[in-house]
Amino acid sequence: MLAAFSQGGISLGFVLSSLAFFLAQLMPAPEFLAWGWRLPFLVSIVLLGVGAYIRLKLPESKEFTDVRESSPQRRVPALDAIRAHPREILIAMGLRVAENGGSYIFLSFSIVYGVHVGVDKGLLLLAVAVSMLVSFGAYIFFGYLSDRIGRRPVYAFGAVGMGVMAFPFFAMIDANTPAVVILAFLIANGVCHGAMIGTQPAFFHELFSAEVRYSSMAIAHEVAAVFAGGVAPLIATALLLNFNSSAPVSLYLIGMVLVTLIAVAAAGRKKHDDQRQETVQPAETVS
């Protein structure tokens, strides 16, 4: 569960950045266009300092410290990671396809689509902001739930939910009713995406050995971000322009979900699930 707090920076950062630009736009238009738009970026320097302080003061895990003291330092850990965990890196990349690609569909492309079908842009931005604010609690909840029942079931729940929401999400935006639009974003971002992103840090942690865990996670996380989230809005926009319908975008989203479900199945039962079984088994024997 504690690992899920790291993902809270995504939701809270989005909300804070939206709030910063909202406040900046309260300025008269000429001043905002001339220099006011720079203010949020200047204020972000404070966050840079906070982030640097946390990173420098954050202690390493005991498992990593033990490995560092007992093993020789690796000169090119990225290559060692690829040699040691090629399968797990591919699995982690697959796990990110629906999570990262879907989030860009729900957060970025959805604004374009909503404006395309006549929904007020202010309503869309409000829906995104509200859903991201609620998502912080959802990440923690699903991280806790994955501690209780395992990573794979929670992650698969989020992926399946995203697939189920692929068509209803756009239909709810089409309704152009504030409550319905906000509910669409709450379900998509808070529940479907939240179940995956809240579980992801611990899930990825358990895929790799401590010697090359950081490099392995970084490779899988960032490479997948290019091919999943990086191109998702472009592909979705192209589909919308070509077909003038959300149906192809929904099918594209379902395709990403299928890739992630294959990765979930390929991950198999990992260390956490074995530990949870060992904890539960004595109680079952007594009963």
C-alpha positions as a printed NumPy array, in Angstrom:
array([[  0.   ,   0.   ,   0.   ],
       [  2.778,   2.442,   0.871],
       [  4.208,   2.152,  -2.639],
       [  0.899,   3.451,  -4.001],
       [  1.552,   6.82 ,  -2.37 ],
       [  4.292,   7.429,  -4.948],
       [  1.644,   7.424,  -7.654],
       [ -0.32 ,  10.039,  -5.748],
       [  2.066,  12.587,  -7.198],
       [  0.439,  11.976, -10.575],
       [ -3.057,  12.907,  -9.43 ],
       [ -2.113,  15.695,  -7.018],
       [  0.412,  17.123,  -9.47 ],
       [ -2.241,  17.267, -12.164],
       [ -4.681,  19.017,  -9.851],
       [ -2.074,  21.534,  -8.625],
       [ -0.932,  22.344, -12.157],
       [ -4.528,  22.854, -13.289],
       [ -5.176,  25.094, -10.302],
       [ -2.026,  27.114, -11.018],
       [ -3.045,  27.84 , -14.6  ],
       [ -6.641,  28.526, -13.556],
       [ -5.428,  31.188, -11.129],
       [ -3.03 ,  32.637, -13.708],
       [ -5.86 ,  32.974, -16.225],
       [ -7.76 ,  35.211, -13.797],
       [ -5.372,  37.954, -14.897],
       [ -6.445,  40.281, -17.717],
       [ -5.949,  38.519, -21.041],
       [ -3.199,  40.819, -22.421],
       [ -1.08 ,  40.427, -19.273],
       [ -1.613,  36.666, -19.201],
       [ -0.568,  36.242, -22.829],
       [  2.397,  38.597, -22.421],
       [  3.972,  37.223, -19.234],
       [  1.368,  35.744, -16.862],
       [  1.534,  32.265, -18.402],
       [  5.129,  32.035, -17.142],
       [  4.129,  32.301, -13.475],
       [  3.103,  28.63 , -12.987],
       [  6.442,  27.52 , -14.433],
       [  8.379,  29.843, -12.137],
       [  6.458,  28.61 ,  -9.088],
       [  7.3  ,  25.032, -10.058],
       [ 10.906,  25.746,  -9.066],
       [  9.729,  25.285,  -5.473],
       [  8.514,  21.783,  -6.332],
       [ 11.832,  21.025,  -7.971],
       [ 13.579,  21.842,  -4.704],
       [ 11.142,  19.713,  -2.707],
       [ 11.664,  16.789,  -5.072],
       [ 15.427,  17.059,  -4.917],
       [ 15.36 ,  17.207,  -1.105],
       [ 13.143,  14.11 ,  -0.87 ],
       [ 15.313,  12.15 ,  -3.299],
       [ 18.533,  13.013,  -1.479],
       [ 17.093,  12.21 ,   1.951],
       [ 15.089,   9.136,   1.007],
       [ 16.683,   6.036,   2.573],
       [ 17.231,   2.927,   0.496],
       [ 15.439,  -0.302,   1.33 ],
       [ 17.23 ,  -2.836,   3.518],
       [ 17.118,  -5.365,   0.692],
       [ 18.935,  -2.981,  -1.676],
       [ 21.438,  -1.95 ,   0.999],
       [ 22.305,  -5.581,   1.707],
       [ 22.799,  -6.3  ,  -1.99 ],
       [ 24.97 ,  -3.221,  -2.484],
       [ 27.221,  -4.221,   0.41 ],
       [ 27.544,  -7.858,  -0.633],
       [ 27.76 ,  -7.53 ,  -4.44 ],
       [ 30.274,  -5.736,  -6.659],
       [ 29.087,  -2.514,  -8.251],
       [ 27.749,  -3.001, -11.769],
       [ 29.324,  -0.806, -14.431],
       [ 26.37 ,  -0.925, -16.882],
       [ 23.323,  -1.968, -14.826],
       [ 20.93 ,  -1.398, -17.751],
       [ 22.639,  -4.12 , -19.808],
       [ 22.741,  -6.41 , -16.786],
       [ 19.026,  -5.826, -16.295],
       [ 18.261,  -6.8  , -19.896],
       [ 20.396,  -9.935, -19.584],
       [ 18.905, -10.966, -16.236],
       [ 15.231, -10.14 , -16.796],
       [ 14.33 ,  -9.922, -20.503],
       [ 11.011, -11.702, -19.989],
       [ 10.033,  -9.676, -16.942],
       [ 10.877,  -6.405, -18.707],
       [  8.57 ,  -7.359, -21.569],
       [  5.854,  -8.293, -19.074],
       [  6.197,  -4.97 , -17.279],
       [  5.994,  -3.158, -20.608],
       [  2.831,  -5.077, -21.421],
       [  1.351,  -4.165, -18.061],
       [  1.846,  -0.498, -18.908],
       [  0.119,  -0.608, -22.295],
       [ -3.466,  -0.286, -21.035],
       [ -2.537,   1.704, -17.925],
       [ -0.443,   4.336, -19.693],
       [ -2.176,   4.31 , -23.065],
       [ -5.606,   4.334, -21.451],
       [ -4.727,   7.209, -19.156],
       [ -3.721,   9.37 , -22.139],
       [ -7.011,   8.509, -23.842],
       [ -8.997,   9.46 , -20.731],
       [ -6.958,  12.55 , -19.819],
       [ -5.811,  14.071, -23.12 ],
       [ -7.802,  12.752, -26.051],
       [-11.064,  12.943, -24.097],
       [-10.781,  16.759, -24.05 ],
       [-10.383,  16.825, -27.831],
       [-13.274,  14.423, -28.285],
       [-15.536,  16.29 , -25.874],
       [-14.981,  19.606, -27.653],
       [-15.534,  17.808, -30.977],
       [-19.017,  16.677, -29.929],
       [-19.941,  20.03 , -28.39 ],
       [-19.222,  19.575, -24.671],
       [-18.091,  22.707, -22.865],
       [-14.314,  22.642, -22.389],
       [-14.659,  24.01 , -18.853],
       [-16.861,  21.051, -17.908],
       [-14.343,  18.612, -19.361],
       [-11.445,  20.185, -17.465],
       [-13.499,  20.186, -14.271],
       [-14.349,  16.506, -14.755],
       [-10.688,  15.626, -15.275],
       [ -9.592,  17.63 , -12.226],
       [-12.272,  16.115,  -9.962],
       [-11.472,  12.586, -11.125],
       [ -7.75 ,  13.087, -10.533],
       [ -8.364,  14.478,  -7.065],
       [-10.498,  11.455,  -6.156],
       [ -7.951,   9.162,  -7.799],
       [ -5.417,   9.832,  -5.05 ],
       [ -7.575,   7.95 ,  -2.548],
       [ -8.318,   5.268,  -5.134],
       [ -4.604,   4.588,  -5.666],
       [ -4.097,   4.006,  -1.958],
       [ -7.184,   1.807,  -1.68 ],
       [ -6.216,  -0.423,  -4.595],
       [ -2.627,  -0.612,  -3.344],
       [ -3.983,  -1.829,   0.004],
       [ -6.35 ,  -4.251,  -1.735],
       [ -3.477,  -5.732,  -3.719],
       [ -1.7  ,  -6.415,  -0.409],
       [ -4.709,  -8.403,   0.703],
       [ -5.72 , -10.394,  -2.383],
       [ -2.657, -10.192,  -4.656],
       [ -1.363,  -7.941,  -7.411],
       [ -2.702,  -9.799, -10.419],
       [ -6.422,  -9.835,  -9.48 ],
       [ -6.472,  -6.103,  -8.752],
       [ -4.491,  -5.217, -11.855],
       [ -6.671,  -7.457, -14.023],
       [ -9.793,  -5.87 , -12.503],
       [ -8.591,  -2.445, -13.588],
       [ -7.724,  -3.624, -17.091],
       [-11.031,  -5.44 , -17.575],
       [-12.885,  -2.431, -16.213],
       [-11.105,  -0.216, -18.731],
       [-12.173,  -2.522, -21.523],
       [-15.762,  -2.541, -20.291],
       [-15.744,   1.282, -20.126],
       [-14.276,   1.696, -23.618],
       [-17.641,   2.33 , -25.287],
       [-19.714,   3.707, -22.349],
       [-17.054,   6.343, -21.559],
       [-17.557,   8.162, -24.851],
       [-21.302,   7.61 , -24.761],
       [-21.415,   9.338, -21.372],
       [-19.453,  12.278, -22.791],
       [-21.901,  12.391, -25.706],
       [-24.72 ,  12.821, -23.173],
       [-23.292,  16.296, -22.407],
       [-24.79 ,  16.273, -18.916],
       [-22.458,  17.562, -16.177],
       [-23.17 ,  14.766, -13.692],
       [-22.832,  12.054, -16.348],
       [-19.623,  13.507, -17.796],
       [-18.01 ,  13.803, -14.362],
       [-19.122,  10.248, -13.496],
       [-17.496,   8.95 , -16.702],
       [-14.147,  10.427, -15.711],
       [-14.484,   9.239, -12.107],
       [-15.011,   5.636, -13.202],
       [-12.388,   5.692, -15.954],
       [ -9.625,   7.453, -14.015],
       [-10.482,   6.611, -10.424],
       [-11.556,   2.979, -10.725],
       [-10.184,   1.5  , -13.95 ],
       [ -6.894,   3.351, -14.212],
       [ -6.629,   3.668, -10.426],
       [ -6.68 ,  -0.098,  -9.885],
       [ -3.715,  -0.541, -12.199],
       [ -1.599,   2.468, -11.246],
       [ -2.159,   1.926,  -7.51 ],
       [ -0.956,  -1.672,  -7.799],
       [  1.816,  -1.064, -10.308],
       [  4.737,   0.   ,  -8.046],
       [  4.549,  -3.108,  -5.86 ],
       [  3.776,  -5.332,  -8.863],
       [  6.855,  -4.112, -10.741],
       [  8.993,  -4.318,  -7.595],
       [  8.248,  -8.022,  -7.264],
       [  9.08 ,  -8.788, -10.903],
       [ 12.79 ,  -7.99 , -10.589],
       [ 15.706,  -8.91 ,  -8.355],
       [ 17.184,  -6.208,  -6.139],
       [ 20.531,  -6.139,  -7.993],
       [ 19.044,  -4.568, -11.133],
       [ 15.539,  -3.657, -10.006],
       [ 15.862,   0.092, -10.541],
       [ 17.278,  -0.248, -14.06 ],
       [ 14.785,  -2.951, -15.019],
       [ 11.806,  -0.933, -13.833],
       [ 13.099,   2.223, -15.509],
       [ 13.601,   0.496, -18.865],
       [ 10.179,  -1.141, -18.824],
       [  8.403,   1.942, -17.516],
       [  9.87 ,   4.503, -19.91 ],
       [ 10.097,   2.437, -23.097],
       [  6.476,   1.378, -22.69 ],
       [  5.499,   5.009, -22.117],
       [  6.754,   5.867, -25.611],
       [  4.826,   3.138, -27.41 ],
       [  1.722,   3.185, -25.203],
       [  0.936,   6.647, -23.862],
       [  3.175,   8.554, -26.255],
       [  1.289,   7.569, -29.398],
       [ -2.174,   6.884, -27.95 ],
       [ -3.581,  10.427, -28.32 ],
       [ -2.155,  10.684, -31.856],
       [ -3.678,   7.392, -32.933],
       [ -6.989,   8.181, -31.251],
       [ -7.177,  11.616, -32.883],
       [ -6.364,  10.133, -36.287],
       [ -9.11 ,   7.525, -35.854],
       [-11.608,  10.202, -34.855],
       [-10.747,  12.398, -37.845],
       [-10.851,   9.482, -40.256],
       [-14.074,   7.831, -39.048],
       [-15.774,  10.736, -37.234],
       [-16.754,   8.248, -34.527],
       [-15.516,   7.149, -31.13 ],
       [-16.072,   3.465, -31.959],
       [-12.609,   2.879, -33.512],
       [-11.009,   4.603, -30.53 ],
       [-12.915,   2.29 , -28.187],
       [-11.732,  -0.735, -30.148],
       [ -8.164,   0.585, -29.978],
       [ -8.537,   0.929, -26.208],
       [ -9.829,  -2.639, -25.957],
       [ -6.817,  -3.801, -27.975],
       [ -4.476,  -2.204, -25.432],
       [ -6.419,  -3.886, -22.63 ],
       [ -5.947,  -7.301, -24.261],
       [ -2.177,  -6.765, -24.406],
       [ -2.134,  -5.921, -20.701],
       [ -4.273,  -8.914, -19.744],
       [ -1.834, -11.183, -21.584],
       [  0.987,  -9.593, -19.583],
       [ -0.929, -10.116, -16.315],
       [ -1.381, -13.797, -17.162],
       [  2.288, -14.147, -18.148],
       [  3.438, -12.568, -14.883],
       [  2.355, -15.63 , -12.943],
       [  2.156, -15.748,  -9.166],
       [  4.952, -13.745,  -7.614],
       [  6.632, -13.425,  -4.257],
       [  3.838, -11.43 ,  -2.626],
       [  1.202, -14.016,  -3.463],
       [  3.371, -16.795,  -2.01 ],
       [  3.929, -14.807,   1.171],
       [  0.214, -14.086,   1.461],
       [ -0.568, -17.79 ,   1.081],
       [  1.937, -18.649,   3.837],
       [  0.235, -16.117,   6.103],
       [ -3.264, -17.365,   5.401],
       [ -2.538, -21.103,   5.507],
       [ -2.025, -21.52 ,   9.306],
       [ -5.327, -19.811,  10.022],
       [ -7.108, -22.135,   7.614],
       [ -5.513, -25.149,   9.258],
       [ -6.668, -24.075,  12.714],
       [-10.214, -23.525,  11.508]])
